[in-house]
Amino acid sequence: MRSAENMAKVYEPQKIEQRIYQNWMDKGYFRGVIDPEKKPFTIVIPPPNITGQLHMGHAMDNTMQDTIIRFKRMQGYAALWLPGTDHASIATEAKIVDAMAKEGLRKEDIGREEFLKRAWEWKRVYGGRIIEQLKRLGSSCDWDRERFTMDEGLSKAVTEVFLRLYKKGLIYKGERITNWCPKCNTSISDIEVEYEEQQGCFWYIRYPFKDGSGHLTIATTRPETLLGDVAVAVNPQDEKYKDIVGKCLILPLVGREIPVIADEYVELGFGTGAVKITPAHDPNDYEVGKRHDLPVIRIMDDRAIINENGGKYCGMDRYTARKQIVEDLEKEGLLVKVEQYKHNVGTCQRCHTVIEPVISTQWYVKMEPLAKPAVKAVREGRVQFIPERFSKIYYNWMENIRDWCISRQLWWGHRIPAYYCKKCGHMEVAASMPVKCPECGCEEFEQDPDTLDTWFSSALWPFSTLGWPEKTPDLDYFFPTDVLVTGYDIIFFWVARMIFSAIEQTGEVPFKTVLIHGLIRDAQGRKMSKSLGNGIDPLDIIDKYGTDALRFAILSGNAPGNDQRFMDEKVESARNFANKIWNATRFVLLNFDEDLDFSKVDPKRFNVADKWIMSRANDLVKEVTENLEKYELGIALTKVYDFLWDQFCDRYIELAKPRLFDKTEGSLECQYVLNEVLVKCMKLLHPFMPFVTEEIYGSLVKDCESVMISKWPEYDPSLYFPEEAARMETVLEVITAIRNIRSEMNVPAGKKAHIILVTDPGRVDLLRSSEMYFTRLASAQSVDVRKDKVGIPATAVTAVRDGVEVYIPLDELIDIEKELARLAKEKENAESELKRAQSKLSNEGFVSKAPQKVVDEERAKVEKFTGIVEGIKKRIAELENI
């Protein structure tokens, strides 16, 4: 045990956090060790990108995981939190390409091999930055097991899965409409497309009939794609068009003959009822084209530049071509009208460039056979979503899933294990380059240039990181994992893919629980973004307030699945809380006996306050444990906070002071209770605020060298003292009533009051024996406990709590006339503010034109000042009655 002198007068996290974390590392406390005598508990970290820098989303995600793993470690599980990073193919390649551009280089200038050397060097220099930042957050990962999605073992797993799926016919190569990002210059999957509402136009264009009999008007939001039109479709049930089906049109500006076809795809009554068909640049048109055996004419290259099929528009960017085509249509009298139109436009999740649907040859995973068992696993409860409502999002996506495009036209990533004979073009899918072509005997092969979607390797993370496809001891012991903590925004990207991948490859679900958290928003409820400039750097918070304060602010008020607002007040409150328990501990230690020997404690000398606080701490253990088992982290933290601040620091320590100072009978027992409750609370608080709890725990009479590896407290029936706890609660209720009266009547803090308590005969002894508590905690000068109201002064203010009537004569405490004058002035000011707010809200112009936030603020003022005025009126009435 260290004495209070060894604790700094003020808690300064910056001076202790690095020392404590390094000690944990040196002692190997974070290691997940296979122990047949213990039950495993495993979490795999959602691997941050190697391009990443710690942001508030990471801070929330990893604080939640660390809280859970610390709790389970203390409960005696063989706890493993496995860390690692993701190669993030598109994001990383973009970073390297940008860096090369500053040198005046393109990746094509140096070739694939040289580019990959640069990529690995970039990973070496910057890839570990996010890991070091996670350590500052207090993350207790087993860093000796850190993995990377492109390390040797995980790359082997990726190849193995590709080969298995290909052999089962679940991976295929085919030509389809693909989402194409012209800036990243690669295909992207459906869920990597983000839809943004943008202002656009409907251009109404005349398509003349070949026979000169008139024209057909169509409307489009993308006039540049008419260069690739091969037909115009109408609904076969549309009476006004039934006579033109089969006729030929002349494609405007191009001169190509195209047919009018009938297809159910065209929605009756929408727009003009006629739709242009461009199979190479629209997924629905592509399906129509297949049904009618139409040609496919691609009119853009991979950079969204019009190609040779675009005639005179060849070489123009798609938007330049759009502008020119509209001008040309207008010149030729073929543009009927233009309507403004707001619509959702698909953009690349990474760079926010508008994606271009194009026909291309890509690799796909056939999803239906994989999705069905994954849906079944959740329906049967083998994987549970918390909150459960997110399972509906999962079902909706999985039950309507389309085949997954897994090929990317990038160089950084896992290269597709497909090889082509240079002589005859025969393709072999294999773990390594074939020696000889089975078709023609040629010994020269070329590997497919494409890489796999990053999420292909991430989908294997829960089992590949533990050694799969090998049957390793780690895989056997730690898999399936227990809980995945993640945001609701990647249920489709990652969670679903891990579930179907694990079931397909291992026959097991990857985790038992998916704990979903929301987003951290700013104080106004807005999403944090660079454009708004409202982002908060977690490292800045740590530097200013300490890691524990950041963790507290993230977790307090945290409810699974819900977004939450991050406010400075929360961090300041957390810092104040850390200081509160630090100062309380210093006070306790300063008043401990030098030769403290708790073996001499006599339980018979525990008084009612001792039994009350021990009973309440015992209840707290039970409740916090139950909350943590249900992943109600925010509720658990609030309970520990409330107990330590209100019950322990503000009440029990005050109740204990007479015995501490006077060293009366029961002083040793009092010291024992103070130490025991503090030790218990530091354990309960440790998963949330690991640093301050470790430092405080090390100063107490403790049961282990570190709170981190100490035994989690358990509910103890022998510490259940219902009668004593109830009696103490009565006393505390009376104290609260006295304090409230003093506050409401504006009694100066230094003035002691005469207290009269009227109660039933059964409580008289309890209240009389508690006089020192009223003196200490309620500024009582004297306490008169009686069974009747005879002789109580008319000037006494009263309150009733828990069957006890409290009377405080006020004439000797305050000047009633002066207090009435003060209240009248306070009432006048409050009524003025109320009137001002009501006046604004009665102005229709203000309510309709002012920002909603401003209107809401005025409504809140009305509510606030209405309450204040009513409260003042009540106090005035009470004083006037006196």
PDB file of N, CA and C in Angstrom, residues 769-842:
ATOM      1  N   SER A 769     -30.685   9.019  17.365  1.00  0.00           N
ATOM      2  CA  SER A 769     -29.311   8.490  17.303  1.00  0.00           C
ATOM      3  C   SER A 769     -28.554   8.995  16.077  1.00  0.00           C
ATOM      4  N   SER A 770     -29.281   9.646  15.180  1.00  0.00           N
ATOM      5  CA  SER A 770     -28.663  10.125  13.938  1.00  0.00           C
ATOM      6  C   SER A 770     -28.374  11.629  13.974  1.00  0.00           C
ATOM      7  N   GLU A 771     -28.430  12.219  15.170  1.00  0.00           N
ATOM      8  CA  GLU A 771     -28.257  13.671  15.264  1.00  0.00           C
ATOM      9  C   GLU A 771     -26.934  14.128  14.665  1.00  0.00           C
ATOM     10  N   MET A 772     -25.866  13.332  14.849  1.00  0.00           N
ATOM     11  CA  MET A 772     -24.567  13.753  14.303  1.00  0.00           C
ATOM     12  C   MET A 772     -24.601  13.810  12.773  1.00  0.00           C
ATOM     13  N   TYR A 773     -25.462  12.991  12.165  1.00  0.00           N
ATOM     14  CA  TYR A 773     -25.562  13.030  10.703  1.00  0.00           C
ATOM     15  C   TYR A 773     -26.251  14.310  10.237  1.00  0.00           C
ATOM     16  N   PHE A 774     -27.318  14.710  10.986  1.00  0.00           N
ATOM     17  CA  PHE A 774     -28.011  15.948  10.631  1.00  0.00           C
ATOM     18  C   PHE A 774     -27.092  17.148  10.845  1.00  0.00           C
ATOM     19  N   THR A 775     -26.289  17.084  11.878  1.00  0.00           N
ATOM     20  CA  THR A 775     -25.350  18.165  12.157  1.00  0.00           C
ATOM     21  C   THR A 775     -24.297  18.255  11.061  1.00  0.00           C
ATOM     22  N   ARG A 776     -23.797  17.112  10.673  1.00  0.00           N
ATOM     23  CA  ARG A 776     -22.710  17.063   9.699  1.00  0.00           C
ATOM     24  C   ARG A 776     -23.192  17.376   8.282  1.00  0.00           C
ATOM     25  N   LEU A 777     -24.325  16.814   7.892  1.00  0.00           N
ATOM     26  CA  LEU A 777     -24.757  16.886   6.495  1.00  0.00           C
ATOM     27  C   LEU A 777     -25.875  17.886   6.216  1.00  0.00           C
ATOM     28  N   ALA A 778     -26.531  18.394   7.268  1.00  0.00           N
ATOM     29  CA  ALA A 778     -27.676  19.292   7.028  1.00  0.00           C
ATOM     30  C   ALA A 778     -27.558  20.603   7.789  1.00  0.00           C
ATOM     31  N   SER A 779     -26.358  20.926   8.283  1.00  0.00           N
ATOM     32  CA  SER A 779     -26.113  22.196   8.984  1.00  0.00           C
ATOM     33  C   SER A 779     -27.097  22.405  10.128  1.00  0.00           C
ATOM     34  N   ALA A 780     -27.399  21.340  10.875  1.00  0.00           N
ATOM     35  CA  ALA A 780     -28.317  21.447  12.012  1.00  0.00           C
ATOM     36  C   ALA A 780     -27.566  21.926  13.246  1.00  0.00           C
ATOM     37  N   GLN A 781     -28.157  22.899  13.949  1.00  0.00           N
ATOM     38  CA  GLN A 781     -27.568  23.341  15.224  1.00  0.00           C
ATOM     39  C   GLN A 781     -28.065  22.440  16.347  1.00  0.00           C
ATOM     40  N   SER A 782     -29.343  22.072  16.239  1.00  0.00           N
ATOM     41  CA  SER A 782     -29.936  21.142  17.203  1.00  0.00           C
ATOM     42  C   SER A 782     -31.038  20.375  16.498  1.00  0.00           C
ATOM     43  N   VAL A 783     -31.373  19.215  17.043  1.00  0.00           N
ATOM     44  CA  VAL A 783     -32.425  18.384  16.452  1.00  0.00           C
ATOM     45  C   VAL A 783     -33.388  17.963  17.555  1.00  0.00           C
ATOM     46  N   ASP A 784     -34.644  18.315  17.356  1.00  0.00           N
ATOM     47  CA  ASP A 784     -35.687  17.976  18.327  1.00  0.00           C
ATOM     48  C   ASP A 784     -36.599  16.932  17.681  1.00  0.00           C
ATOM     49  N   VAL A 785     -36.494  15.695  18.148  1.00  0.00           N
ATOM     50  CA  VAL A 785     -37.313  14.612  17.602  1.00  0.00           C
ATOM     51  C   VAL A 785     -38.488  14.379  18.539  1.00  0.00           C
ATOM     52  N   ARG A 786     -39.731  14.434  18.000  1.00  0.00           N
ATOM     53  CA  ARG A 786     -40.921  14.286  18.841  1.00  0.00           C
ATOM     54  C   ARG A 786     -42.003  13.489  18.114  1.00  0.00           C
ATOM     55  N   LYS A 787     -43.044  13.135  18.886  1.00  0.00           N
ATOM     56  CA  LYS A 787     -44.135  12.341  18.325  1.00  0.00           C
ATOM     57  C   LYS A 787     -45.349  13.202  17.980  1.00  0.00           C
ATOM     58  N   ASP A 788     -45.341  14.510  18.372  1.00  0.00           N
ATOM     59  CA  ASP A 788     -46.489  15.368  18.074  1.00  0.00           C
ATOM     60  C   ASP A 788     -46.012  16.744  17.638  1.00  0.00           C
ATOM     61  N   LYS A 789     -46.970  17.619  17.244  1.00  0.00           N
ATOM     62  CA  LYS A 789     -46.626  18.924  16.700  1.00  0.00           C
ATOM     63  C   LYS A 789     -46.824  20.052  17.710  1.00  0.00           C
ATOM     64  N   VAL A 790     -47.002  19.722  18.947  1.00  0.00           N
ATOM     65  CA  VAL A 790     -47.276  20.736  19.973  1.00  0.00           C
ATOM     66  C   VAL A 790     -46.089  21.699  20.088  1.00  0.00           C
ATOM     67  N   GLY A 791     -46.386  23.004  20.034  1.00  0.00           N
ATOM     68  CA  GLY A 791     -45.364  24.015  20.259  1.00  0.00           C
ATOM     69  C   GLY A 791     -44.490  24.351  19.073  1.00  0.00           C
ATOM     70  N   ILE A 792     -44.789  23.827  17.906  1.00  0.00           N
ATOM     71  CA  ILE A 792     -43.971  24.147  16.730  1.00  0.00           C
ATOM     72  C   ILE A 792     -44.271  25.584  16.296  1.00  0.00           C
ATOM     73  N   PRO A 793     -43.253  26.434  16.105  1.00  0.00           N
ATOM     74  CA  PRO A 793     -43.477  27.850  15.769  1.00  0.00           C
ATOM     75  C   PRO A 793     -44.236  27.996  14.448  1.00  0.00           C
ATOM     76  N   ALA A 794     -45.044  29.055  14.375  1.00  0.00           N
ATOM     77  CA  ALA A 794     -45.811  29.324  13.157  1.00  0.00           C
ATOM     78  C   ALA A 794     -44.911  29.724  12.001  1.00  0.00           C
ATOM     79  N   THR A 795     -43.696  30.172  12.313  1.00  0.00           N
ATOM     80  CA  THR A 795     -42.770  30.610  11.260  1.00  0.00           C
ATOM     81  C   THR A 795     -41.997  29.452  10.628  1.00  0.00           C
ATOM     82  N   ALA A 796     -42.313  28.224  11.037  1.00  0.00           N
ATOM     83  CA  ALA A 796     -41.549  27.077  10.522  1.00  0.00           C
ATOM     84  C   ALA A 796     -42.025  26.682   9.123  1.00  0.00           C
ATOM     85  N   VAL A 797     -41.048  26.389   8.244  1.00  0.00           N
ATOM     86  CA  VAL A 797     -41.335  25.837   6.916  1.00  0.00           C
ATOM     87  C   VAL A 797     -41.285  24.324   7.041  1.00  0.00           C
ATOM     88  N   THR A 798     -42.173  23.640   6.319  1.00  0.00           N
ATOM     89  CA  THR A 798     -42.266  22.195   6.505  1.00  0.00           C
ATOM     90  C   THR A 798     -42.104  21.418   5.201  1.00  0.00           C
ATOM     91  N   ALA A 799     -41.717  20.161   5.362  1.00  0.00           N
ATOM     92  CA  ALA A 799     -41.648  19.204   4.251  1.00  0.00           C
ATOM     93  C   ALA A 799     -41.853  17.823   4.850  1.00  0.00           C
ATOM     94  N   VAL A 800     -42.332  16.895   4.041  1.00  0.00           N
ATOM     95  CA  VAL A 800     -42.554  15.522   4.514  1.00  0.00           C
ATOM     96  C   VAL A 800     -41.760  14.568   3.652  1.00  0.00           C
ATOM     97  N   ARG A 801     -40.963  13.720   4.282  1.00  0.00           N
ATOM     98  CA  ARG A 801     -40.174  12.711   3.564  1.00  0.00           C
ATOM     99  C   ARG A 801     -40.225  11.385   4.313  1.00  0.00           C
ATOM    100  N   ASP A 802     -40.631  10.342   3.611  1.00  0.00           N
ATOM    101  CA  ASP A 802     -40.597   8.978   4.138  1.00  0.00           C
ATOM    102  C   ASP A 802     -41.274   8.876   5.514  1.00  0.00           C
ATOM    103  N   GLY A 803     -42.423   9.551   5.654  1.00  0.00           N
ATOM    104  CA  GLY A 803     -43.173   9.470   6.910  1.00  0.00           C
ATOM    105  C   GLY A 803     -42.653  10.357   8.017  1.00  0.00           C
ATOM    106  N   VAL A 804     -41.692  11.211   7.736  1.00  0.00           N
ATOM    107  CA  VAL A 804     -41.135  12.128   8.737  1.00  0.00           C
ATOM    108  C   VAL A 804     -41.473  13.557   8.325  1.00  0.00           C
ATOM    109  N   GLU A 805     -42.089  14.311   9.269  1.00  0.00           N
ATOM    110  CA  GLU A 805     -42.388  15.718   9.005  1.00  0.00           C
ATOM    111  C   GLU A 805     -41.210  16.569   9.489  1.00  0.00           C
ATOM    112  N   VAL A 806     -40.704  17.402   8.604  1.00  0.00           N
ATOM    113  CA  VAL A 806     -39.539  18.234   8.899  1.00  0.00           C
ATOM    114  C   VAL A 806     -39.993  19.682   9.052  1.00  0.00           C
ATOM    115  N   TYR A 807     -39.610  20.327  10.158  1.00  0.00           N
ATOM    116  CA  TYR A 807     -39.946  21.742  10.396  1.00  0.00           C
ATOM    117  C   TYR A 807     -38.667  22.517  10.658  1.00  0.00           C
ATOM    118  N   ILE A 808     -38.537  23.663   9.999  1.00  0.00           N
ATOM    119  CA  ILE A 808     -37.394  24.550  10.229  1.00  0.00           C
ATOM    120  C   ILE A 808     -37.922  25.967  10.477  1.00  0.00           C
ATOM    121  N   PRO A 809     -37.828  26.474  11.710  1.00  0.00           N
ATOM    122  CA  PRO A 809     -38.211  27.868  11.977  1.00  0.00           C
ATOM    123  C   PRO A 809     -37.259  28.811  11.240  1.00  0.00           C
ATOM    124  N   LEU A 810     -37.816  29.675  10.401  1.00  0.00           N
ATOM    125  CA  LEU A 810     -36.977  30.492   9.536  1.00  0.00           C
ATOM    126  C   LEU A 810     -36.701  31.890  10.073  1.00  0.00           C
ATOM    127  N   ASP A 811     -37.492  32.361  11.081  1.00  0.00           N
ATOM    128  CA  ASP A 811     -37.361  33.759  11.482  1.00  0.00           C
ATOM    129  C   ASP A 811     -35.974  34.103  12.006  1.00  0.00           C
ATOM    130  N   GLU A 812     -35.261  33.084  12.542  1.00  0.00           N
ATOM    131  CA  GLU A 812     -33.914  33.363  13.047  1.00  0.00           C
ATOM    132  C   GLU A 812     -32.832  33.118  11.990  1.00  0.00           C
ATOM    133  N   LEU A 813     -33.241  32.625  10.811  1.00  0.00           N
ATOM    134  CA  LEU A 813     -32.265  32.305   9.763  1.00  0.00           C
ATOM    135  C   LEU A 813     -32.209  33.346   8.650  1.00  0.00           C
ATOM    136  N   ILE A 814     -33.378  33.930   8.338  1.00  0.00           N
ATOM    137  CA  ILE A 814     -33.396  34.907   7.244  1.00  0.00           C
ATOM    138  C   ILE A 814     -34.264  36.104   7.636  1.00  0.00           C
ATOM    139  N   ASP A 815     -34.033  37.247   6.988  1.00  0.00           N
ATOM    140  CA  ASP A 815     -34.885  38.427   7.121  1.00  0.00           C
ATOM    141  C   ASP A 815     -36.001  38.255   6.083  1.00  0.00           C
ATOM    142  N   ILE A 816     -37.193  37.901   6.562  1.00  0.00           N
ATOM    143  CA  ILE A 816     -38.276  37.536   5.654  1.00  0.00           C
ATOM    144  C   ILE A 816     -38.647  38.675   4.713  1.00  0.00           C
ATOM    145  N   GLU A 817     -38.677  39.923   5.232  1.00  0.00           N
ATOM    146  CA  GLU A 817     -39.019  41.062   4.385  1.00  0.00           C
ATOM    147  C   GLU A 817     -38.010  41.236   3.254  1.00  0.00           C
ATOM    148  N   LYS A 818     -36.727  41.125   3.599  1.00  0.00           N
ATOM    149  CA  LYS A 818     -35.677  41.255   2.574  1.00  0.00           C
ATOM    150  C   LYS A 818     -35.770  40.124   1.551  1.00  0.00           C
ATOM    151  N   GLU A 819     -36.077  38.922   2.031  1.00  0.00           N
ATOM    152  CA  GLU A 819     -36.177  37.782   1.124  1.00  0.00           C
ATOM    153  C   GLU A 819     -37.370  37.941   0.180  1.00  0.00           C
ATOM    154  N   LEU A 820     -38.498  38.480   0.704  1.00  0.00           N
ATOM    155  CA  LEU A 820     -39.652  38.731  -0.155  1.00  0.00           C
ATOM    156  C   LEU A 820     -39.331  39.770  -1.227  1.00  0.00           C
ATOM    157  N   ALA A 821     -38.568  40.799  -0.843  1.00  0.00           N
ATOM    158  CA  ALA A 821     -38.176  41.828  -1.819  1.00  0.00           C
ATOM    159  C   ALA A 821     -37.271  41.238  -2.891  1.00  0.00           C
ATOM    160  N   ARG A 822     -36.343  40.370  -2.464  1.00  0.00           N
ATOM    161  CA  ARG A 822     -35.431  39.739  -3.424  1.00  0.00           C
ATOM    162  C   ARG A 822     -36.197  38.838  -4.399  1.00  0.00           C
ATOM    163  N   LEU A 823     -37.154  38.086  -3.855  1.00  0.00           N
ATOM    164  CA  LEU A 823     -37.946  37.196  -4.697  1.00  0.00           C
ATOM    165  C   LEU A 823     -38.824  37.969  -5.680  1.00  0.00           C
ATOM    166  N   ALA A 824     -39.343  39.114  -5.230  1.00  0.00           N
ATOM    167  CA  ALA A 824     -40.172  39.939  -6.114  1.00  0.00           C
ATOM    168  C   ALA A 824     -39.360  40.427  -7.308  1.00  0.00           C
ATOM    169  N   LYS A 825     -38.117  40.847  -7.061  1.00  0.00           N
ATOM    170  CA  LYS A 825     -37.239  41.294  -8.142  1.00  0.00           C
ATOM    171  C   LYS A 825     -36.892  40.128  -9.080  1.00  0.00           C
ATOM    172  N   GLU A 826     -36.643  38.969  -8.475  1.00  0.00           N
ATOM    173  CA  GLU A 826     -36.320  37.772  -9.266  1.00  0.00           C
ATOM    174  C   GLU A 826     -37.513  37.380 -10.139  1.00  0.00           C
ATOM    175  N   LYS A 827     -38.723  37.510  -9.566  1.00  0.00           N
ATOM    176  CA  LYS A 827     -39.949  37.180 -10.310  1.00  0.00           C
ATOM    177  C   LYS A 827     -40.135  38.153 -11.476  1.00  0.00           C
ATOM    178  N   GLU A 828     -39.879  39.430 -11.238  1.00  0.00           N
ATOM    179  CA  GLU A 828     -40.016  40.445 -12.278  1.00  0.00           C
ATOM    180  C   GLU A 828     -39.079  40.165 -13.456  1.00  0.00           C
ATOM    181  N   ASN A 829     -37.839  39.793 -13.157  1.00  0.00           N
ATOM    182  CA  ASN A 829     -36.862  39.485 -14.212  1.00  0.00           C
ATOM    183  C   ASN A 829     -37.284  38.250 -15.015  1.00  0.00           C
ATOM    184  N   ALA A 830     -37.741  37.223 -14.299  1.00  0.00           N
ATOM    185  CA  ALA A 830     -38.145  35.982 -14.970  1.00  0.00           C
ATOM    186  C   ALA A 830     -39.370  36.215 -15.848  1.00  0.00           C
ATOM    187  N   GLU A 831     -40.340  37.009 -15.358  1.00  0.00           N
ATOM    188  CA  GLU A 831     -41.544  37.303 -16.136  1.00  0.00           C
ATOM    189  C   GLU A 831     -41.198  38.117 -17.386  1.00  0.00           C
ATOM    190  N   SER A 832     -40.201  38.983 -17.273  1.00  0.00           N
ATOM    191  CA  SER A 832     -39.759  39.769 -18.427  1.00  0.00           C
ATOM    192  C   SER A 832     -39.174  38.865 -19.515  1.00  0.00           C
ATOM    193  N   GLU A 833     -38.329  37.905 -19.098  1.00  0.00           N
ATOM    194  CA  GLU A 833     -37.744  36.956 -20.058  1.00  0.00           C
ATOM    195  C   GLU A 833     -38.830  36.083 -20.694  1.00  0.00           C
ATOM    196  N   LEU A 834     -39.806  35.684 -19.868  1.00  0.00           N
ATOM    197  CA  LEU A 834     -40.900  34.850 -20.363  1.00  0.00           C
ATOM    198  C   LEU A 834     -41.719  35.608 -21.409  1.00  0.00           C
ATOM    199  N   LYS A 835     -42.023  36.850 -21.104  1.00  0.00           N
ATOM    200  CA  LYS A 835     -42.813  37.684 -22.022  1.00  0.00           C
ATOM    201  C   LYS A 835     -42.091  37.889 -23.338  1.00  0.00           C
ATOM    202  N   ARG A 836     -40.748  38.112 -23.270  1.00  0.00           N
ATOM    203  CA  ARG A 836     -39.951  38.335 -24.476  1.00  0.00           C
ATOM    204  C   ARG A 836     -40.006  37.098 -25.386  1.00  0.00           C
ATOM    205  N   ALA A 837     -39.842  35.906 -24.796  1.00  0.00           N
ATOM    206  CA  ALA A 837     -39.871  34.669 -25.586  1.00  0.00           C
ATOM    207  C   ALA A 837     -41.255  34.412 -26.162  1.00  0.00           C
ATOM    208  N   GLN A 838     -42.307  34.643 -25.340  1.00  0.00           N
ATOM    209  CA  GLN A 838     -43.678  34.430 -25.820  1.00  0.00           C
ATOM    210  C   GLN A 838     -44.018  35.380 -26.970  1.00  0.00           C
ATOM    211  N   SER A 839     -43.497  36.605 -26.886  1.00  0.00           N
ATOM    212  CA  SER A 839     -43.738  37.587 -27.943  1.00  0.00           C
ATOM    213  C   SER A 839     -43.141  37.128 -29.272  1.00  0.00           C
ATOM    214  N   LYS A 840     -41.935  36.582 -29.229  1.00  0.00           N
ATOM    215  CA  LYS A 840     -41.300  36.082 -30.453  1.00  0.00           C
ATOM    216  C   LYS A 840     -42.115  34.953 -31.069  1.00  0.00           C
ATOM    217  N   LEU A 841     -42.562  34.036 -30.219  1.00  0.00           N
ATOM    218  CA  LEU A 841     -43.279  32.862 -30.725  1.00  0.00           C
ATOM    219  C   LEU A 841     -44.673  33.212 -31.236  1.00  0.00           C
ATOM    220  N   SER A 842     -45.229  34.337 -30.778  1.00  0.00           N
ATOM    221  CA  SER A 842     -46.546  34.745 -31.273  1.00  0.00           C
ATOM    222  C   SER A 842     -46.450  35.480 -32.614  1.00  0.00           C
TER     223      SER A 842
END
